């Protein structure tokens, strides 16, 4: 009886260990999207919030928003904000334009990441429209203007950590998208010679 009880306990311990290992593996796979959701919900790491519309009231604090742009390694574009900074009032919606240009003779696909600093502003910086993470395909020599519509939540005025802060920076970095099938398809269409009977007049 003692041997059977000991064997049963060993099996229970083994099953518990297997469950712990399986849980850790599952958590590892889920950690990235969960972390991303956490950042978007809380503004952690300077992640701005998203909203369909601005339903907040107009605040009383004036702020300076500075726009920074950067390019990832090997990205051949030119990328800049139309204006380097804006004076804004909390609760008011603003639109900023960013300009991207492909100076090369090839089709280049890019995607932008972003963050807000100081990080604490992430939970109060709300974007209504943004080109973040969308693939941008620029033809050779093409230049585009990309808008960002945003507002600063007036709730920041109640945050004691922000009493003396009047400057916030919104930064974007554009990376070239590698092995993008869209890039290959577009290049093929550009370089493919017209077949006989096509390309005629209207």
PDB file of N, CA and C in Angstrom, residues 45-144:
ATOM      1  N   UNK A  45       5.792  52.360 -21.940  1.00  0.00           N
ATOM      2  CA  UNK A  45       6.850  52.440 -22.939  1.00  0.00           C
ATOM      3  C   UNK A  45       6.649  53.555 -23.938  1.00  0.00           C
ATOM      4  N   UNK A  46       5.761  54.509 -23.610  1.00  0.00           N
ATOM      5  CA  UNK A  46       5.525  55.626 -24.529  1.00  0.00           C
ATOM      6  C   UNK A  46       4.634  55.271 -25.694  1.00  0.00           C
ATOM      7  N   UNK A  47       3.795  54.226 -25.551  1.00  0.00           N
ATOM      8  CA  UNK A  47       2.888  53.829 -26.629  1.00  0.00           C
ATOM      9  C   UNK A  47       1.647  54.706 -26.598  1.00  0.00           C
ATOM     10  N   UNK A  48       1.375  55.490 -27.650  1.00  0.00           N
ATOM     11  CA  UNK A  48       0.183  56.345 -27.668  1.00  0.00           C
ATOM     12  C   UNK A  48      -1.098  55.517 -27.692  1.00  0.00           C
ATOM     13  N   UNK A  49      -2.188  56.158 -27.283  1.00  0.00           N
ATOM     14  CA  UNK A  49      -3.507  55.533 -27.324  1.00  0.00           C
ATOM     15  C   UNK A  49      -4.139  55.756 -28.699  1.00  0.00           C
ATOM     16  N   UNK A  50      -5.189  54.988 -28.986  1.00  0.00           N
ATOM     17  CA  UNK A  50      -5.921  55.153 -30.240  1.00  0.00           C
ATOM     18  C   UNK A  50      -7.379  55.443 -29.935  1.00  0.00           C
ATOM     19  N   UNK A  51      -8.024  56.253 -30.762  1.00  0.00           N
ATOM     20  CA  UNK A  51      -9.441  56.567 -30.615  1.00  0.00           C
ATOM     21  C   UNK A  51     -10.023  56.876 -31.985  1.00  0.00           C
ATOM     22  N   UNK A  52     -11.317  56.609 -32.142  1.00  0.00           N
ATOM     23  CA  UNK A  52     -11.986  56.903 -33.403  1.00  0.00           C
ATOM     24  C   UNK A  52     -12.262  58.396 -33.543  1.00  0.00           C
ATOM     25  N   UNK A  53     -12.630  59.033 -32.430  1.00  0.00           N
ATOM     26  CA  UNK A  53     -12.932  60.457 -32.434  1.00  0.00           C
ATOM     27  C   UNK A  53     -12.434  61.090 -31.131  1.00  0.00           C
ATOM     28  N   UNK A  54     -12.421  62.406 -31.108  1.00  0.00           N
ATOM     29  CA  UNK A  54     -12.049  63.140 -29.903  1.00  0.00           C
ATOM     30  C   UNK A  54     -13.326  63.619 -29.211  1.00  0.00           C
ATOM     31  N   UNK A  55     -13.672  62.951 -28.120  1.00  0.00           N
ATOM     32  CA  UNK A  55     -14.872  63.319 -27.373  1.00  0.00           C
ATOM     33  C   UNK A  55     -14.549  64.074 -26.086  1.00  0.00           C
ATOM     34  N   UNK A  56     -13.302  64.450 -25.921  1.00  0.00           N
ATOM     35  CA  UNK A  56     -12.900  65.134 -24.690  1.00  0.00           C
ATOM     36  C   UNK A  56     -13.224  66.623 -24.771  1.00  0.00           C
ATOM     37  N   UNK A  57     -13.248  67.270 -23.607  1.00  0.00           N
ATOM     38  CA  UNK A  57     -13.458  68.707 -23.558  1.00  0.00           C
ATOM     39  C   UNK A  57     -12.129  69.422 -23.768  1.00  0.00           C
ATOM     40  N   UNK A  58     -12.194  70.675 -24.140  1.00  0.00           N
ATOM     41  CA  UNK A  58     -10.971  71.464 -24.329  1.00  0.00           C
ATOM     42  C   UNK A  58     -10.360  71.754 -22.964  1.00  0.00           C
ATOM     43  N   UNK A  59      -9.061  71.478 -22.839  1.00  0.00           N
ATOM     44  CA  UNK A  59      -8.385  71.672 -21.574  1.00  0.00           C
ATOM     45  C   UNK A  59      -7.887  73.094 -21.394  1.00  0.00           C
ATOM     46  N   UNK A  60      -7.008  73.238 -20.421  1.00  0.00           N
ATOM     47  CA  UNK A  60      -6.494  74.578 -20.086  1.00  0.00           C
ATOM     48  C   UNK A  60      -4.978  74.678 -20.212  1.00  0.00           C
ATOM     49  N   UNK A  61      -4.318  73.571 -20.557  1.00  0.00           N
ATOM     50  CA  UNK A  61      -2.848  73.581 -20.586  1.00  0.00           C
ATOM     51  C   UNK A  61      -2.329  73.610 -22.019  1.00  0.00           C
ATOM     52  N   UNK A  62      -1.347  74.465 -22.253  1.00  0.00           N
ATOM     53  CA  UNK A  62      -0.674  74.525 -23.550  1.00  0.00           C
ATOM     54  C   UNK A  62       0.604  73.693 -23.488  1.00  0.00           C
ATOM     55  N   UNK A  63       0.837  72.936 -24.573  1.00  0.00           N
ATOM     56  CA  UNK A  63       1.984  72.031 -24.636  1.00  0.00           C
ATOM     57  C   UNK A  63       2.729  72.237 -25.955  1.00  0.00           C
ATOM     58  N   UNK A  64       3.971  71.784 -25.992  1.00  0.00           N
ATOM     59  CA  UNK A  64       4.754  71.774 -27.223  1.00  0.00           C
ATOM     60  C   UNK A  64       4.990  70.327 -27.635  1.00  0.00           C
ATOM     61  N   UNK A  65       4.545  69.979 -28.850  1.00  0.00           N
ATOM     62  CA  UNK A  65       4.763  68.636 -29.388  1.00  0.00           C
ATOM     63  C   UNK A  65       5.857  68.720 -30.450  1.00  0.00           C
ATOM     64  N   UNK A  66       6.942  68.006 -30.237  1.00  0.00           N
ATOM     65  CA  UNK A  66       8.049  67.961 -31.187  1.00  0.00           C
ATOM     66  C   UNK A  66       7.980  66.655 -31.966  1.00  0.00           C
ATOM     67  N   UNK A  67       8.242  66.725 -33.272  1.00  0.00           N
ATOM     68  CA  UNK A  67       8.191  65.548 -34.135  1.00  0.00           C
ATOM     69  C   UNK A  67       9.605  65.142 -34.546  1.00  0.00           C
ATOM     70  N   UNK A  68       9.960  63.904 -34.260  1.00  0.00           N
ATOM     71  CA  UNK A  68      11.261  63.361 -34.658  1.00  0.00           C
ATOM     72  C   UNK A  68      11.059  62.255 -35.685  1.00  0.00           C
ATOM     73  N   UNK A  69      11.934  62.185 -36.658  1.00  0.00           N
ATOM     74  CA  UNK A  69      11.872  61.124 -37.660  1.00  0.00           C
ATOM     75  C   UNK A  69      13.241  60.481 -37.814  1.00  0.00           C
ATOM     76  N   UNK A  70      13.225  59.192 -38.099  1.00  0.00           N
ATOM     77  CA  UNK A  70      14.469  58.452 -38.273  1.00  0.00           C
ATOM     78  C   UNK A  70      14.227  57.342 -39.283  1.00  0.00           C
ATOM     79  N   UNK A  71      15.315  56.765 -39.769  1.00  0.00           N
ATOM     80  CA  UNK A  71      15.250  55.669 -40.740  1.00  0.00           C
ATOM     81  C   UNK A  71      16.039  54.479 -40.224  1.00  0.00           C
ATOM     82  N   UNK A  72      15.505  53.283 -40.429  1.00  0.00           N
ATOM     83  CA  UNK A  72      16.212  52.077 -40.059  1.00  0.00           C
ATOM     84  C   UNK A  72      17.404  51.844 -40.966  1.00  0.00           C
ATOM     85  N   UNK A  73      18.292  50.963 -40.547  1.00  0.00           N
ATOM     86  CA  UNK A  73      19.501  50.661 -41.321  1.00  0.00           C
ATOM     87  C   UNK A  73      19.143  50.195 -42.725  1.00  0.00           C
ATOM     88  N   UNK A  74      19.735  50.838 -43.716  1.00  0.00           N
ATOM     89  CA  UNK A  74      19.535  50.442 -45.099  1.00  0.00           C
ATOM     90  C   UNK A  74      18.300  51.035 -45.759  1.00  0.00           C
ATOM     91  N   UNK A  75      17.486  51.763 -45.003  1.00  0.00           N
ATOM     92  CA  UNK A  75      16.291  52.371 -45.588  1.00  0.00           C
ATOM     93  C   UNK A  75      16.690  53.590 -46.414  1.00  0.00           C
ATOM     94  N   UNK A  76      16.422  53.591 -47.745  1.00  0.00           N
ATOM     95  CA  UNK A  76      16.950  54.656 -48.609  1.00  0.00           C
ATOM     96  C   UNK A  76      16.049  55.885 -48.716  1.00  0.00           C
ATOM     97  N   UNK A  77      14.912  55.905 -48.046  1.00  0.00           N
ATOM     98  CA  UNK A  77      14.000  57.024 -48.178  1.00  0.00           C
ATOM     99  C   UNK A  77      14.540  58.308 -47.553  1.00  0.00           C
ATOM    100  N   UNK A  78      13.900  59.414 -47.933  1.00  0.00           N
ATOM    101  CA  UNK A  78      13.991  60.661 -47.194  1.00  0.00           C
ATOM    102  C   UNK A  78      12.691  60.761 -46.391  1.00  0.00           C
ATOM    103  N   UNK A  79      12.791  61.138 -45.127  1.00  0.00           N
ATOM    104  CA  UNK A  79      11.618  61.142 -44.258  1.00  0.00           C
ATOM    105  C   UNK A  79      11.744  62.279 -43.249  1.00  0.00           C
ATOM    106  N   UNK A  80      10.714  63.128 -43.179  1.00  0.00           N
ATOM    107  CA  UNK A  80      10.788  64.288 -42.291  1.00  0.00           C
ATOM    108  C   UNK A  80       9.376  64.762 -41.945  1.00  0.00           C
ATOM    109  N   UNK A  81       9.235  65.482 -40.840  1.00  0.00           N
ATOM    110  CA  UNK A  81       7.960  66.138 -40.556  1.00  0.00           C
ATOM    111  C   UNK A  81       7.850  67.432 -41.361  1.00  0.00           C
ATOM    112  N   UNK A  82       6.633  67.811 -41.716  1.00  0.00           N
ATOM    113  CA  UNK A  82       6.458  69.060 -42.451  1.00  0.00           C
ATOM    114  C   UNK A  82       6.848  70.253 -41.588  1.00  0.00           C
ATOM    115  N   UNK A  83       6.527  70.177 -40.290  1.00  0.00           N
ATOM    116  CA  UNK A  83       6.971  71.179 -39.324  1.00  0.00           C
ATOM    117  C   UNK A  83       7.628  70.443 -38.160  1.00  0.00           C
ATOM    118  N   UNK A  84       8.687  70.985 -37.576  1.00  0.00           N
ATOM    119  CA  UNK A  84       9.403  70.268 -36.517  1.00  0.00           C
ATOM    120  C   UNK A  84       8.666  70.195 -35.198  1.00  0.00           C
ATOM    121  N   UNK A  85       7.755  71.156 -34.930  1.00  0.00           N
ATOM    122  CA  UNK A  85       7.026  71.149 -33.656  1.00  0.00           C
ATOM    123  C   UNK A  85       5.730  71.938 -33.789  1.00  0.00           C
ATOM    124  N   UNK A  86       4.817  71.689 -32.853  1.00  0.00           N
ATOM    125  CA  UNK A  86       3.534  72.379 -32.835  1.00  0.00           C
ATOM    126  C   UNK A  86       3.197  72.786 -31.403  1.00  0.00           C
ATOM    127  N   UNK A  87       2.586  73.967 -31.250  1.00  0.00           N
ATOM    128  CA  UNK A  87       2.055  74.395 -29.962  1.00  0.00           C
ATOM    129  C   UNK A  87       0.590  73.962 -29.919  1.00  0.00           C
ATOM    130  N   UNK A  88       0.211  73.174 -28.909  1.00  0.00           N
ATOM    131  CA  UNK A  88      -1.129  72.599 -28.863  1.00  0.00           C
ATOM    132  C   UNK A  88      -1.777  72.882 -27.508  1.00  0.00           C
ATOM    133  N   UNK A  89      -3.105  72.775 -27.480  1.00  0.00           N
ATOM    134  CA  UNK A  89      -3.888  72.894 -26.252  1.00  0.00           C
ATOM    135  C   UNK A  89      -4.511  71.523 -25.974  1.00  0.00           C
ATOM    136  N   UNK A  90      -4.467  71.091 -24.738  1.00  0.00           N
ATOM    137  CA  UNK A  90      -5.041  69.797 -24.374  1.00  0.00           C
ATOM    138  C   UNK A  90      -6.520  69.756 -24.763  1.00  0.00           C
ATOM    139  N   UNK A  91      -6.927  68.585 -25.285  1.00  0.00           N
ATOM    140  CA  UNK A  91      -8.317  68.389 -25.677  1.00  0.00           C
ATOM    141  C   UNK A  91      -8.657  68.819 -27.081  1.00  0.00           C
ATOM    142  N   UNK A  92      -7.761  69.524 -27.766  1.00  0.00           N
ATOM    143  CA  UNK A  92      -7.999  70.005 -29.128  1.00  0.00           C
ATOM    144  C   UNK A  92      -7.334  69.060 -30.132  1.00  0.00           C
ATOM    145  N   UNK A  93      -8.031  68.763 -31.225  1.00  0.00           N
ATOM    146  CA  UNK A  93      -7.514  67.863 -32.254  1.00  0.00           C
ATOM    147  C   UNK A  93      -6.618  68.625 -33.237  1.00  0.00           C
ATOM    148  N   UNK A  94      -5.480  68.025 -33.562  1.00  0.00           N
ATOM    149  CA  UNK A  94      -4.530  68.629 -34.498  1.00  0.00           C
ATOM    150  C   UNK A  94      -4.130  67.613 -35.568  1.00  0.00           C
ATOM    151  N   UNK A  95      -3.671  68.131 -36.707  1.00  0.00           N
ATOM    152  CA  UNK A  95      -3.159  67.274 -37.780  1.00  0.00           C
ATOM    153  C   UNK A  95      -1.735  67.678 -38.120  1.00  0.00           C
ATOM    154  N   UNK A  96      -0.838  66.702 -38.097  1.00  0.00           N
ATOM    155  CA  UNK A  96       0.553  66.927 -38.492  1.00  0.00           C
ATOM    156  C   UNK A  96       0.839  66.105 -39.745  1.00  0.00           C
ATOM    157  N   UNK A  97       1.632  66.660 -40.643  1.00  0.00           N
ATOM    158  CA  UNK A  97       1.979  65.967 -41.878  1.00  0.00           C
ATOM    159  C   UNK A  97       3.441  65.526 -41.850  1.00  0.00           C
ATOM    160  N   UNK A  98       3.666  64.295 -42.326  1.00  0.00           N
ATOM    161  CA  UNK A  98       5.014  63.767 -42.477  1.00  0.00           C
ATOM    162  C   UNK A  98       5.234  63.466 -43.956  1.00  0.00           C
ATOM    163  N   UNK A  99       6.429  63.779 -44.432  1.00  0.00           N
ATOM    164  CA  UNK A  99       6.744  63.635 -45.855  1.00  0.00           C
ATOM    165  C   UNK A  99       7.773  62.519 -46.043  1.00  0.00           C
ATOM    166  N   UNK A 100       7.441  61.578 -46.929  1.00  0.00           N
ATOM    167  CA  UNK A 100       8.369  60.492 -47.275  1.00  0.00           C
ATOM    168  C   UNK A 100       8.628  60.533 -48.777  1.00  0.00           C
ATOM    169  N   UNK A 101       9.865  60.296 -49.141  1.00  0.00           N
ATOM    170  CA  UNK A 101      10.238  60.318 -50.559  1.00  0.00           C
ATOM    171  C   UNK A 101      11.193  59.174 -50.850  1.00  0.00           C
ATOM    172  N   UNK A 102      10.968  58.535 -51.991  1.00  0.00           N
ATOM    173  CA  UNK A 102      11.838  57.452 -52.445  1.00  0.00           C
ATOM    174  C   UNK A 102      12.742  57.988 -53.553  1.00  0.00           C
ATOM    175  N   UNK A 103      14.002  58.315 -53.243  1.00  0.00           N
ATOM    176  CA  UNK A 103      14.882  58.917 -54.244  1.00  0.00           C
ATOM    177  C   UNK A 103      15.543  57.897 -55.168  1.00  0.00           C
ATOM    178  N   UNK A 104      15.263  56.609 -54.970  1.00  0.00           N
ATOM    179  CA  UNK A 104      15.934  55.570 -55.744  1.00  0.00           C
ATOM    180  C   UNK A 104      15.179  55.283 -57.042  1.00  0.00           C
ATOM    181  N   UNK A 105      15.747  54.405 -57.851  1.00  0.00           N
ATOM    182  CA  UNK A 105      15.085  53.983 -59.093  1.00  0.00           C
ATOM    183  C   UNK A 105      14.400  52.631 -58.922  1.00  0.00           C
ATOM    184  N   UNK A 106      14.126  52.262 -57.658  1.00  0.00           N
ATOM    185  CA  UNK A 106      13.452  50.993 -57.366  1.00  0.00           C
ATOM    186  C   UNK A 106      12.225  51.227 -56.497  1.00  0.00           C
ATOM    187  N   UNK A 107      11.287  50.303 -56.566  1.00  0.00           N
ATOM    188  CA  UNK A 107      10.136  50.334 -55.670  1.00  0.00           C
ATOM    189  C   UNK A 107      10.603  49.936 -54.271  1.00  0.00           C
ATOM    190  N   UNK A 108      10.240  50.726 -53.265  1.00  0.00           N
ATOM    191  CA  UNK A 108      10.657  50.446 -51.892  1.00  0.00           C
ATOM    192  C   UNK A 108       9.423  50.447 -50.987  1.00  0.00           C
ATOM    193  N   UNK A 109       9.284  49.410 -50.180  1.00  0.00           N
ATOM    194  CA  UNK A 109       8.180  49.298 -49.231  1.00  0.00           C
ATOM    195  C   UNK A 109       8.699  49.563 -47.825  1.00  0.00           C
ATOM    196  N   UNK A 110       7.969  50.392 -47.089  1.00  0.00           N
ATOM    197  CA  UNK A 110       8.384  50.722 -45.730  1.00  0.00           C
ATOM    198  C   UNK A 110       7.252  50.563 -44.732  1.00  0.00           C
ATOM    199  N   UNK A 111       7.618  50.456 -43.467  1.00  0.00           N
ATOM    200  CA  UNK A 111       6.651  50.405 -42.373  1.00  0.00           C
ATOM    201  C   UNK A 111       7.240  51.160 -41.186  1.00  0.00           C
ATOM    202  N   UNK A 112       6.398  51.935 -40.500  1.00  0.00           N
ATOM    203  CA  UNK A 112       6.886  52.817 -39.443  1.00  0.00           C
ATOM    204  C   UNK A 112       6.498  52.325 -38.055  1.00  0.00           C
ATOM    205  N   UNK A 113       7.428  52.459 -37.119  1.00  0.00           N
ATOM    206  CA  UNK A 113       7.140  52.283 -35.704  1.00  0.00           C
ATOM    207  C   UNK A 113       7.151  53.663 -35.052  1.00  0.00           C
ATOM    208  N   UNK A 114       6.647  53.748 -33.826  1.00  0.00           N
ATOM    209  CA  UNK A 114       6.507  55.052 -33.199  1.00  0.00           C
ATOM    210  C   UNK A 114       6.567  54.927 -31.689  1.00  0.00           C
ATOM    211  N   UNK A 115       6.824  56.045 -31.035  1.00  0.00           N
ATOM    212  CA  UNK A 115       6.705  56.114 -29.585  1.00  0.00           C
ATOM    213  C   UNK A 115       6.654  57.568 -29.151  1.00  0.00           C
ATOM    214  N   UNK A 116       6.226  57.753 -27.908  1.00  0.00           N
ATOM    215  CA  UNK A 116       6.121  59.082 -27.321  1.00  0.00           C
ATOM    216  C   UNK A 116       7.077  59.171 -26.143  1.00  0.00           C
ATOM    217  N   UNK A 117       7.716  60.313 -25.981  1.00  0.00           N
ATOM    218  CA  UNK A 117       8.577  60.522 -24.820  1.00  0.00           C
ATOM    219  C   UNK A 117       8.366  61.949 -24.275  1.00  0.00           C
ATOM    220  N   UNK A 118       8.473  62.117 -22.954  1.00  0.00           N
ATOM    221  CA  UNK A 118       8.697  61.088 -21.938  1.00  0.00           C
ATOM    222  C   UNK A 118       7.603  60.018 -21.947  1.00  0.00           C
ATOM    223  N   UNK A 119       7.978  58.809 -21.521  1.00  0.00           N
ATOM    224  CA  UNK A 119       7.072  57.665 -21.603  1.00  0.00           C
ATOM    225  C   UNK A 119       5.733  57.912 -20.928  1.00  0.00           C
ATOM    226  N   UNK A 120       5.733  58.687 -19.856  1.00  0.00           N
ATOM    227  CA  UNK A 120       4.518  58.901 -19.081  1.00  0.00           C
ATOM    228  C   UNK A 120       3.409  59.549 -19.909  1.00  0.00           C
ATOM    229  N   UNK A 121       3.790  60.240 -20.998  1.00  0.00           N
ATOM    230  CA  UNK A 121       2.787  60.869 -21.854  1.00  0.00           C
ATOM    231  C   UNK A 121       2.046  59.854 -22.732  1.00  0.00           C
ATOM    232  N   UNK A 122       2.541  58.624 -22.821  1.00  0.00           N
ATOM    233  CA  UNK A 122       1.921  57.636 -23.698  1.00  0.00           C
ATOM    234  C   UNK A 122       0.448  57.431 -23.419  1.00  0.00           C
ATOM    235  N   UNK A 123       0.051  57.454 -22.162  1.00  0.00           N
ATOM    236  CA  UNK A 123      -1.352  57.204 -21.804  1.00  0.00           C
ATOM    237  C   UNK A 123      -2.259  58.394 -22.085  1.00  0.00           C
ATOM    238  N   UNK A 124      -1.672  59.554 -22.413  1.00  0.00           N
ATOM    239  CA  UNK A 124      -2.466  60.748 -22.677  1.00  0.00           C
ATOM    240  C   UNK A 124      -2.353  61.234 -24.127  1.00  0.00           C
ATOM    241  N   UNK A 125      -1.432  60.661 -24.893  1.00  0.00           N
ATOM    242  CA  UNK A 125      -1.263  61.057 -26.296  1.00  0.00           C
ATOM    243  C   UNK A 125      -2.153  60.139 -27.131  1.00  0.00           C
ATOM    244  N   UNK A 126      -3.205  60.713 -27.720  1.00  0.00           N
ATOM    245  CA  UNK A 126      -4.219  59.905 -28.409  1.00  0.00           C
ATOM    246  C   UNK A 126      -4.192  60.204 -29.907  1.00  0.00           C
ATOM    247  N   UNK A 127      -4.061  59.144 -30.699  1.00  0.00           N
ATOM    248  CA  UNK A 127      -4.031  59.306 -32.152  1.00  0.00           C
ATOM    249  C   UNK A 127      -5.360  58.847 -32.756  1.00  0.00           C
ATOM    250  N   UNK A 128      -5.942  59.711 -33.582  1.00  0.00           N
ATOM    251  CA  UNK A 128      -7.201  59.412 -34.253  1.00  0.00           C
ATOM    252  C   UNK A 128      -6.926  58.821 -35.638  1.00  0.00           C
ATOM    253  N   UNK A 129      -5.870  59.275 -36.272  1.00  0.00           N
ATOM    254  CA  UNK A 129      -5.467  58.771 -37.594  1.00  0.00           C
ATOM    255  C   UNK A 129      -3.953  58.700 -37.640  1.00  0.00           C
ATOM    256  N   UNK A 130      -3.429  57.610 -38.208  1.00  0.00           N
ATOM    257  CA  UNK A 130      -1.977  57.431 -38.231  1.00  0.00           C
ATOM    258  C   UNK A 130      -1.586  56.439 -39.320  1.00  0.00           C
ATOM    259  N   UNK A 131      -0.377  56.606 -39.841  1.00  0.00           N
ATOM    260  CA  UNK A 131       0.148  55.678 -40.840  1.00  0.00           C
ATOM    261  C   UNK A 131       0.992  54.581 -40.196  1.00  0.00           C
ATOM    262  N   UNK A 132       0.993  54.501 -38.876  1.00  0.00           N
ATOM    263  CA  UNK A 132       1.832  53.554 -38.148  1.00  0.00           C
ATOM    264  C   UNK A 132       1.564  52.118 -38.571  1.00  0.00           C
ATOM    265  N   UNK A 133       2.603  51.386 -38.807  1.00  0.00           N
ATOM    266  CA  UNK A 133       2.589  49.961 -39.104  1.00  0.00           C
ATOM    267  C   UNK A 133       1.950  49.601 -40.448  1.00  0.00           C
ATOM    268  N   UNK A 134       1.317  50.552 -41.131  1.00  0.00           N
ATOM    269  CA  UNK A 134       0.784  50.269 -42.462  1.00  0.00           C
ATOM    270  C   UNK A 134       1.940  50.234 -43.463  1.00  0.00           C
ATOM    271  N   UNK A 135       1.898  49.282 -44.370  1.00  0.00           N
ATOM    272  CA  UNK A 135       2.936  49.219 -45.396  1.00  0.00           C
ATOM    273  C   UNK A 135       2.752  50.360 -46.396  1.00  0.00           C
ATOM    274  N   UNK A 136       3.814  51.090 -46.624  1.00  0.00           N
ATOM    275  CA  UNK A 136       3.811  52.192 -47.572  1.00  0.00           C
ATOM    276  C   UNK A 136       4.699  51.809 -48.751  1.00  0.00           C
ATOM    277  N   UNK A 137       4.096  51.714 -49.933  1.00  0.00           N
ATOM    278  CA  UNK A 137       4.837  51.340 -51.139  1.00  0.00           C
ATOM    279  C   UNK A 137       5.065  52.588 -51.980  1.00  0.00           C
ATOM    280  N   UNK A 138       6.327  52.975 -52.132  1.00  0.00           N
ATOM    281  CA  UNK A 138       6.660  54.156 -52.923  1.00  0.00           C
ATOM    282  C   UNK A 138       7.361  53.750 -54.216  1.00  0.00           C
ATOM    283  N   UNK A 139       6.860  54.281 -55.311  1.00  0.00           N
ATOM    284  CA  UNK A 139       7.475  54.058 -56.611  1.00  0.00           C
ATOM    285  C   UNK A 139       8.765  54.864 -56.723  1.00  0.00           C
ATOM    286  N   UNK A 140       9.606  54.570 -57.691  1.00  0.00           N
ATOM    287  CA  UNK A 140      10.843  55.344 -57.867  1.00  0.00           C
ATOM    288  C   UNK A 140      10.549  56.840 -57.997  1.00  0.00           C
ATOM    289  N   UNK A 141      11.183  57.642 -57.157  1.00  0.00           N
ATOM    290  CA  UNK A 141      11.000  59.088 -57.206  1.00  0.00           C
ATOM    291  C   UNK A 141       9.706  59.592 -56.599  1.00  0.00           C
ATOM    292  N   UNK A 142       8.876  58.704 -56.057  1.00  0.00           N
ATOM    293  CA  UNK A 142       7.583  59.131 -55.522  1.00  0.00           C
ATOM    294  C   UNK A 142       7.739  59.837 -54.172  1.00  0.00           C
ATOM    295  N   UNK A 143       6.888  60.839 -53.958  1.00  0.00           N
ATOM    296  CA  UNK A 143       6.865  61.606 -52.705  1.00  0.00           C
ATOM    297  C   UNK A 143       5.442  61.632 -52.190  1.00  0.00           C
ATOM    298  N   UNK A 144       5.236  61.328 -50.908  1.00  0.00           N
ATOM    299  CA  UNK A 144       3.891  61.309 -50.341  1.00  0.00           C
ATOM    300  C   UNK A 144       3.862  62.075 -49.031  1.00  0.00           C
TER     301      UNK A 144
END
